[in-house]
Coordinates of C-alpha atoms and ligand atoms in Angstrom, one line a residue:
M204 CA 0.0 0.0 0.0
V205 CA 1.4 3.4 -0.9
G206 CA -1.4 5.7 0.4
R207 CA -5.0 6.1 1.3
L208 CA -7.7 7.6 -0.7
A209 CA -8.7 9.8 2.2
E210 CA -5.3 11.5 2.4
L211 CA -5.4 12.7 -1.2
P212 CA -8.1 15.4 -1.7
H213 CA -8.0 17.5 -4.9
G214 CA -4.7 19.4 -5.2
T215 CA -2.6 17.2 -3.0
T216 CA 0.3 14.8 -3.7
K217 CA 2.1 12.0 -1.9
K218 CA 5.4 10.4 -2.9
F219 CA 6.2 6.7 -2.5
K220 CA 8.8 4.3 -3.4
L221 CA 8.6 1.0 -5.3
R222 CA 11.1 -1.8 -5.8
C223 CA 11.1 -2.7 -9.5
Q224 CA 13.6 -5.2 -10.9
G225 CA 16.2 -4.4 -8.3
N226 CA 15.8 -0.6 -8.6
T227 CA 14.0 1.9 -6.4
V228 CA 11.5 3.9 -8.3
E229 CA 10.1 7.1 -6.8
G230 CA 6.4 7.6 -7.6
L231 CA 3.9 10.3 -7.0
L232 CA 0.2 10.0 -6.2
I233 CA -2.0 12.9 -7.3
G234 CA -5.4 13.7 -6.0
Y235 CA -7.3 15.6 -8.7
E236 CA -11.0 16.2 -8.9
E237 CA -11.8 13.2 -6.7
K238 CA -9.6 10.8 -8.7
I239 CA -6.2 9.5 -8.1
F240 CA -3.4 9.4 -10.7
A241 CA 0.2 8.1 -10.3
Y242 CA 3.4 8.8 -12.2
V243 CA 7.1 8.2 -11.8
N244 CA 8.7 11.3 -10.3
R245 CA 11.0 11.9 -13.3
C246 CA 10.7 14.9 -15.6
C247 CA 10.5 14.3 -19.3
H248 CA 13.0 17.1 -20.0
I249 CA 15.9 15.8 -17.9
S250 CA 15.8 12.7 -15.8
L251 CA 15.4 14.5 -12.5
S252 CA 12.8 14.6 -9.7
M253 CA 10.3 17.3 -10.3
D254 CA 10.1 18.7 -6.8
W255 CA 12.7 20.9 -5.1
V256 CA 10.6 21.6 -2.1
D257 CA 9.7 18.1 -1.0
N258 CA 6.4 16.9 -2.3
Q259 CA 5.5 20.2 -4.0
F260 CA 4.2 19.5 -7.5
F261 CA 1.0 21.5 -8.1
T262 CA 0.8 24.9 -9.6
E263 CA -0.7 27.5 -7.2
D264 CA -4.1 27.2 -8.7
K265 CA -4.0 23.4 -8.3
R266 CA -4.8 22.8 -12.0
H267 CA -1.4 21.5 -13.2
L268 CA 1.8 19.8 -12.1
V269 CA 5.0 21.7 -12.6
C270 CA 8.6 20.7 -12.6
A271 CA 10.6 22.9 -10.3
N272 CA 13.8 22.6 -12.4
H273 CA 12.8 24.4 -15.6
G274 CA 9.1 24.8 -15.3
A275 CA 7.7 22.0 -17.5
T276 CA 4.0 22.0 -16.9
Y277 CA 1.9 18.8 -17.0
E278 CA -1.7 17.8 -17.2
P279 CA -2.5 15.9 -14.0
T280 CA -5.0 13.5 -15.6
T281 CA -2.8 12.3 -18.5
G282 CA 0.8 13.3 -17.6
E283 CA 1.2 15.2 -20.9
C284 CA 3.6 18.1 -20.9
I285 CA 1.6 21.0 -22.1
W286 CA 4.1 23.8 -21.6
G287 CA 7.9 23.9 -21.4
P288 CA 10.9 22.1 -22.8
C289 CA 9.3 18.7 -23.2
L290 CA 6.0 19.8 -24.8
G291 CA 4.0 16.8 -26.0
E292 CA 5.8 14.2 -24.0
F293 CA 4.2 12.2 -21.2
L294 CA 5.2 11.3 -17.6
Q295 CA 5.5 7.6 -17.1
S296 CA 2.4 6.5 -15.4
V297 CA 2.3 4.0 -12.5
P298 CA -0.5 1.4 -12.5
I299 CA -2.6 1.7 -9.3
K300 CA -5.5 -0.1 -7.8
I301 CA -7.8 1.2 -5.1
D302 CA -9.0 -1.4 -2.6
E303 CA -11.3 -0.3 0.2
G304 CA -9.6 3.1 0.4
N305 CA -6.1 1.7 0.2
I306 CA -4.0 2.7 -2.9
L307 CA -1.8 -0.1 -4.3
A308 CA 0.9 0.7 -6.8
F309 CA 2.6 -1.7 -9.3
C310 CA 5.8 -1.4 -11.2
P311 CA 5.5 0.6 -14.4
E312 CA 6.1 -1.3 -17.7
Ligands
FES150 S1 14.1 18.9 -15.7 FE1 11.9 19.3 -15.6 S2 11.7 21.1 -16.8 FE2 13.8 20.6 -17.0

């Protein structure tokens, strides 16, 4: 389990770690309009974590995710970069399953 539904209202995020094929992958849960999305915390521009201030990913208006490094801006529901140096690319999504309020995450492909 990497999180609980109740702790991710709209505009909040939570980081988690997964062990995948011997490597640790840092993921990111996103609460957005009563749904949960999950991505690998790795910007499409350069392979870096997107948060400088720990666990801060949302723009001020809570509509988009933003990479603190050079400002790439992503659509929370699809992971598509809609502004910035990696325009049109997608964050790698992490498969999740919600079971009785518990969020389970699985290694991305
Ligand atoms: S590393 Fe994310 S915008 Fe450059």
